[in-house]
XYZ file of C-alpha atoms in Angstrom:
417
model
C 33.488 -2.366 -10.808
C 29.989 -0.999 -11.999
C 27.197 -0.054 -9.283
C 24.712 -2.699 -8.688
C 21.643 -3.204 -11.165
C 18.762 -3.236 -8.931
C 15.361 -4.942 -10.023
C 11.996 -4.157 -8.157
C 8.784 -6.108 -8.165
C 5.793 -5.495 -6.822
C 4.347 -2.529 -4.498
C 5.488 0.963 -3.941
C 6.610 -0.081 -0.645
C 9.004 -2.215 -2.432
C 10.016 0.677 -4.846
C 10.931 2.770 -1.682
C 12.994 -0.146 0.200
C 14.754 -0.523 -3.203
C 15.808 3.148 -3.356
C 16.834 2.753 0.511
C 18.806 -0.895 -0.552
C 20.505 1.335 -3.488
C 21.661 4.174 -1.057
C 22.992 1.355 1.866
C 24.733 -0.700 -0.886
C 26.463 2.634 -2.389
C 27.577 3.694 1.024
C 29.057 -0.056 1.615
C 31.057 0.632 -1.605
C 28.860 -2.663 -3.164
C 29.610 -3.319 -6.493
C 29.288 -5.657 -9.788
C 26.059 -7.147 -8.458
C 22.299 -7.745 -9.526
C 19.593 -7.134 -6.758
C 16.363 -8.485 -7.388
C 13.603 -7.245 -4.564
C 11.001 -9.877 -5.131
C 6.968 -9.778 -4.292
C 4.960 -12.733 -3.170
C 1.782 -11.575 -3.326
C 0.319 -14.169 -6.032
C 1.829 -17.461 -7.433
C 2.363 -15.324 -10.446
C 4.253 -12.778 -8.770
C 6.849 -16.012 -7.604
C 7.094 -17.274 -10.994
C 7.734 -13.475 -12.363
C 10.365 -13.152 -9.948
C 12.225 -16.135 -10.772
C 11.711 -15.180 -14.520
C 13.556 -11.689 -13.497
C 16.133 -13.509 -12.138
C 16.924 -15.688 -15.197
C 16.859 -12.601 -17.373
C 18.974 -10.319 -15.285
C 21.258 -12.790 -15.057
C 21.715 -13.852 -18.634
C 22.364 -9.915 -19.152
C 25.026 -9.479 -16.609
C 26.925 -12.841 -17.218
C 29.199 -13.491 -14.494
C 27.768 -10.937 -11.674
C 26.254 -12.450 -9.063
C 22.463 -11.861 -8.036
C 21.187 -11.239 -4.956
C 17.708 -12.009 -4.267
C 15.207 -10.288 -1.421
C 11.800 -8.843 -0.636
C 8.611 -10.649 -0.046
C 9.053 -13.999 -1.843
C 12.938 -14.358 -0.344
C 11.626 -14.328 2.917
C 8.582 -16.580 2.572
C 10.016 -19.484 0.215
C 14.085 -18.956 0.579
C 14.316 -22.398 -0.846
C 12.807 -21.617 -3.892
C 15.591 -18.975 -5.067
C 18.251 -20.550 -3.195
C 17.855 -23.799 -5.276
C 18.588 -21.554 -8.324
C 21.673 -21.710 -9.914
C 21.991 -17.942 -11.100
C 21.464 -16.971 -6.847
C 24.528 -16.362 -5.130
C 22.449 -14.940 -1.914
C 19.322 -14.687 -0.594
C 18.444 -12.138 1.943
C 15.167 -11.455 4.501
C 12.876 -8.280 4.464
C 14.570 -7.465 7.700
C 18.124 -7.978 6.814
C 17.463 -6.101 3.571
C 17.493 -3.062 5.459
C 20.249 -2.961 7.716
C 23.477 -0.856 6.282
C 25.361 -3.962 8.088
C 23.931 -6.431 5.652
C 25.239 -4.409 2.517
C 28.766 -3.869 3.993
C 28.871 -7.907 4.696
C 28.176 -8.432 0.943
C 31.118 -6.742 -0.470
C 33.531 -9.220 -2.060
C 34.838 -11.859 -1.166
C 32.174 -12.415 1.340
C 29.176 -12.130 -1.635
C 30.583 -15.326 -3.701
C 32.847 -17.202 -0.695
C 32.064 -19.396 1.715
C 29.717 -17.444 4.113
C 25.923 -18.519 4.486
C 24.004 -18.284 1.299
C 20.774 -17.575 3.184
C 20.726 -14.930 5.345
C 16.367 -14.825 6.049
C 15.716 -14.955 9.979
C 12.703 -14.965 11.751
C 10.320 -11.854 10.369
C 7.488 -12.226 13.275
C 10.522 -11.402 15.718
C 11.049 -8.240 14.166
C 9.357 -5.028 16.725
C 10.932 -1.992 14.834
C 10.783 -0.410 11.545
C 13.191 2.075 10.709
C 12.254 5.549 9.431
C 14.809 5.101 6.416
C 15.707 8.739 5.216
C 15.523 8.634 1.071
C 15.360 11.390 -1.323
C 12.164 10.201 -3.077
C 11.787 9.031 -6.666
C 12.684 11.230 -9.457
C 11.827 14.985 -8.800
C 8.336 14.943 -8.241
C 6.717 12.711 -5.714
C 8.156 11.181 -2.400
C 7.386 7.964 -0.618
C 7.535 7.845 3.301
C 7.386 4.727 4.830
C 5.500 5.155 8.054
C 4.554 1.500 8.876
C 5.428 -2.342 8.012
C 3.993 -5.635 8.382
C 0.247 -6.960 9.372
C -1.340 -8.180 12.309
C -4.459 -9.768 10.336
C -4.511 -13.235 9.026
C -6.819 -12.762 5.667
C -7.185 -16.251 4.199
C -5.584 -15.665 0.943
C -2.698 -13.278 1.979
C 0.822 -14.632 2.753
C 2.117 -11.164 2.812
C 2.330 -11.202 7.078
C 4.748 -13.948 6.660
C 6.673 -11.807 4.267
C 6.731 -8.549 6.423
C 5.945 -9.580 9.914
C 3.521 -8.142 12.130
C 2.671 -4.437 12.253
C 5.066 -1.842 13.628
C 5.305 1.968 12.901
C 7.195 4.425 12.478
C 7.094 7.312 15.345
C 5.374 10.215 14.071
C 8.606 12.501 14.769
C 10.634 10.448 12.583
C 8.013 10.727 9.915
C 7.552 14.558 10.287
C 11.156 15.319 9.935
C 11.879 13.618 7.055
C 8.683 14.957 5.616
C 10.417 18.642 6.540
C 13.462 17.402 4.795
C 11.743 16.242 1.458
C 9.856 19.226 1.218
C 13.301 21.514 1.605
C 14.453 19.350 -1.221
C 11.577 20.763 -3.482
C 9.185 17.955 -3.371
C 5.490 18.868 -3.916
C 3.944 15.892 -3.097
C 4.649 13.197 -0.073
C 2.738 9.825 -0.251
C 2.563 7.528 3.000
C 2.737 4.024 2.564
C 2.843 1.189 4.536
C 1.723 -2.615 4.065
C -1.440 -1.954 6.622
C -1.812 1.791 6.776
C -4.681 2.068 9.138
C -2.945 0.077 11.980
C -0.190 2.748 12.367
C 0.471 3.999 15.699
C -1.175 0.599 17.622
C 2.591 -0.255 18.714
C 3.439 3.285 19.830
C 2.888 5.267 23.032
C -0.758 6.650 23.506
C -1.760 4.754 20.563
C -2.323 7.126 17.883
C -4.301 6.668 14.869
C -3.316 6.982 10.997
C -5.631 10.265 11.312
C -3.613 11.546 13.995
C -0.566 11.289 11.758
C -2.014 12.935 8.771
C -3.298 16.004 11.054
C 0.213 16.909 12.435
C 1.645 16.384 9.124
C -0.648 18.952 7.858
C 0.078 21.010 11.152
C 3.701 20.988 11.436
C 4.859 20.852 7.750
C 2.562 24.024 6.498
C 4.684 24.204 3.558
C 3.879 21.128 2.301
C 1.696 21.433 -0.826
C 0.138 17.843 -1.230
C -0.232 15.054 1.302
C -1.379 11.777 -0.608
C -2.605 8.586 1.469
C -1.667 4.920 -0.493
C -3.784 1.874 0.215
C -6.029 1.823 3.292
C -8.117 -0.439 5.086
C -11.483 1.553 4.852
C -12.801 -0.259 8.075
C -10.109 1.106 10.362
C -10.484 4.531 9.075
C -10.453 6.567 12.394
C -12.413 10.197 13.039
C -9.744 12.025 12.651
C -8.906 11.062 8.986
C -12.205 11.633 8.210
C -11.919 15.016 9.911
C -8.943 15.184 7.624
C -10.892 14.504 4.695
C -13.513 16.883 5.218
C -11.425 19.990 6.024
C -8.058 19.449 4.562
C -7.603 20.164 1.037
C -4.026 19.934 0.941
C -4.886 15.717 1.540
C -5.282 14.523 -1.909
C -9.047 13.631 -2.783
C -8.365 9.878 -3.446
C -7.864 6.710 -1.592
C -7.083 3.267 -2.693
C -9.305 0.861 -0.674
C -8.188 -2.730 0.176
C -11.765 -4.059 -0.474
C -10.960 -7.750 -1.824
C -14.889 -8.601 -2.528
C -18.486 -7.395 -2.667
C -20.110 -10.141 -1.106
C -20.464 -11.129 2.593
C -20.067 -14.888 2.552
C -17.026 -14.165 0.697
C -15.632 -11.310 2.652
C -16.267 -13.910 5.775
C -14.406 -16.656 4.176
C -11.505 -14.238 3.372
C -11.678 -13.307 6.929
C -12.036 -9.482 6.287
C -13.107 -7.038 8.904
C -15.850 -5.493 6.804
C -19.132 -6.186 4.969
C -20.451 -5.098 1.640
C -22.706 -2.325 3.360
C -19.432 -1.271 5.384
C -17.611 -0.660 2.002
C -20.475 1.383 0.515
C -20.951 3.608 3.551
C -17.663 4.366 3.968
C -17.346 5.691 0.636
C -20.876 7.423 0.552
C -19.513 9.191 3.865
C -16.033 10.264 2.317
C -17.837 11.240 -0.827
C -20.054 13.571 1.467
C -17.248 14.857 3.331
C -15.271 15.619 -0.001
C -17.486 15.659 -2.990
C -14.579 15.500 -5.534
C -13.294 12.278 -3.325
C -12.420 9.449 -5.815
C -11.603 5.591 -5.309
C -9.468 2.926 -6.187
C -9.751 -0.480 -5.161
C -8.388 -4.304 -5.211
C -10.832 -6.783 -6.102
C -10.091 -10.498 -6.075
C -11.959 -12.615 -8.979
C -12.741 -15.747 -8.563
C -11.852 -16.448 -4.468
C -12.429 -20.191 -3.529
C -16.096 -21.180 -3.195
C -17.499 -18.054 -5.393
C -20.523 -18.782 -7.071
C -21.639 -16.529 -10.369
C -24.185 -14.842 -7.742
C -21.526 -14.311 -5.325
C -19.081 -12.766 -8.089
C -21.797 -10.279 -9.287
C -21.911 -8.778 -5.806
C -18.336 -7.746 -6.383
C -18.953 -6.956 -9.936
C -21.980 -4.415 -8.836
C -19.523 -2.889 -5.688
C -17.874 -1.184 -8.762
C -21.383 1.380 -9.335
C -22.377 0.941 -5.743
C -18.972 2.419 -4.425
C -18.262 4.535 -7.010
C -15.112 3.245 -7.896
C -12.958 4.634 -10.642
C -9.396 3.056 -10.700
C -9.741 -0.798 -10.405
C -6.675 -3.281 -9.512
C -7.951 -6.826 -10.435
C -6.220 -9.760 -8.942
C -7.551 -13.436 -10.592
C -7.364 -15.473 -7.563
C -3.978 -17.414 -7.343
C -3.399 -20.013 -4.145
C -0.625 -19.275 -2.336
C 0.451 -22.396 -0.822
C 0.331 -22.150 3.171
C -2.711 -20.052 3.247
C -6.278 -21.144 4.388
C -7.861 -20.416 0.975
C -5.488 -22.662 -0.771
C -7.120 -25.479 0.909
C -11.072 -24.574 -0.004
C -12.896 -25.777 -2.929
C -11.198 -23.629 -5.949
C -12.997 -22.104 -8.761
C -11.964 -23.459 -12.138
C -9.844 -21.499 -13.968
C -11.800 -20.021 -17.048
C -14.415 -18.904 -14.575
C -11.782 -16.955 -12.491
C -10.277 -15.282 -16.019
C -13.693 -14.460 -17.431
C -14.478 -12.669 -13.789
C -11.494 -11.138 -13.661
C -12.039 -9.820 -17.808
C -15.269 -8.507 -16.488
C -14.217 -6.754 -13.555
C -11.563 -4.902 -15.834
C -14.206 -4.043 -18.102
C -16.421 -2.536 -15.292
C -13.273 -0.647 -14.284
C -12.266 0.652 -17.850
C -15.971 1.891 -18.164
C -16.047 3.490 -14.486
C -12.393 5.337 -15.772
C -13.914 6.384 -19.182
C -16.740 7.778 -17.075
C -14.439 9.699 -14.638
C -12.346 11.171 -17.255
C -15.193 12.435 -19.206
C -16.521 14.115 -16.565
C -12.980 16.055 -15.745
C -12.774 17.460 -19.361
C -13.105 21.125 -19.352
C -12.669 21.499 -15.529
C -9.553 22.870 -14.061
C -7.027 20.799 -12.469
C -3.891 21.484 -10.259
C -1.570 18.932 -11.868
C 1.878 17.831 -10.688
C 4.314 17.066 -13.423
C 5.562 13.482 -13.476
C 7.654 14.255 -16.410
C 7.910 16.409 -19.623
C 4.675 14.790 -20.959
C 2.886 13.400 -18.163
C 1.445 14.407 -14.919
C -1.691 13.666 -12.606
C -4.227 15.616 -10.918
C -5.269 15.886 -7.278
C -7.319 12.983 -8.123
C -4.457 10.969 -9.082
C -5.730 10.819 -12.566
C -2.915 10.886 -15.461
C -2.781 13.872 -17.718
C -0.721 13.718 -20.747
C 0.487 17.086 -21.893
C 0.867 18.488 -25.565
C 3.886 19.981 -24.739
C 6.958 19.521 -22.587
C 6.876 20.621 -18.787
C 8.923 20.959 -16.106
C 9.010 17.645 -13.784
C 7.969 18.336 -10.286
C 6.028 21.640 -11.147
C 2.420 22.238 -9.805
C 0.268 24.029 -12.335
C -3.216 24.545 -13.224
C -4.698 23.236 -16.603
C -8.195 22.695 -18.407
C -8.029 19.052 -20.248
C -9.662 19.150 -23.613
C -10.019 15.607 -24.039
C -9.489 12.418 -23.147
C -8.434 8.888 -24.695
C -10.178 6.697 -21.890
C -6.742 5.708 -20.137
C -5.867 9.247 -19.258
C -6.899 13.140 -19.599
C -5.424 15.144 -22.671
C -4.130 18.776 -22.308
């Protein structure tokens, strides 16, 4: 029978875990199955997961569908009730080789338990899954999973569990292995990256891990950090930003809002001025630093004046890459019980945030035209600068190469060279 079909929804960590699952399923000899790795970050994400399951079931008639990921963890009954679904497995279970061995026929469609989802809060370890990265250009290394914080809008801790870290030695050995395979860029990924180390002996910080990687893997050309919580940035992380050119000058920040009252109601741990001060300091230490950010539009109780503070944050923090989320109530979260903003207002605010983001990106692109950039090629016609800016190539290039070039123009979304 054919190899399993995998579909990934949601974050980069999910994409990483899908690759690990693919390898475990292959090693277990699993065949003739569809696996959907779901996201639960919004109600819309869960709706898309159900839609994807139905689509894949139609396209693969008679093939059993396995559903996993955050949405499967937080609401397994939703997916178990779908006639297309043969098995629902939790976020911890999906990363265990024994799970994939147990899914071989006849267990997958036999009389065994249909829902295998245990208490994610009881999980104490995150394994350092060794995978070969994505494509031939960039590798993602999971160093942390879970989250100890309880933001009022967020269901993810209940899908991922409490924060747990991969030991530094395991991370470094994996990065050495990936560099040996020819990868020119490694991205550290996790659910709450800046909490890395809190559960390890000596309670090291993310900056300690970054400095150790750069010291012990001297032939790694580029190290990148995915989303961080700026209020938790430690002294060594700031030192790395200031002194380590191999640490890429791009940080994606979990900001969520720019109004202090909304931040408090979200149960965030920073205020507006904290976010601005962090961006100013990081840019002082590394003048070419650029920022992405997650911002929620229309959080419950948000007035127009409160929203205006979030809109102004784009300029006040100098944000370049915006991920805008129209607020979506998640059942079981405190925010879902707060007075809601009307849907049309949420959509209007999200549109205005996106427009501000588009304008900020266009201004950034304009400033990069005519400058020398070191680009990692992601495909024959696409690459990214150190600042994670997309570059379109006029001619085919080898995938995974590092090359210097001078963009001649931009199209509002990417540089052109």
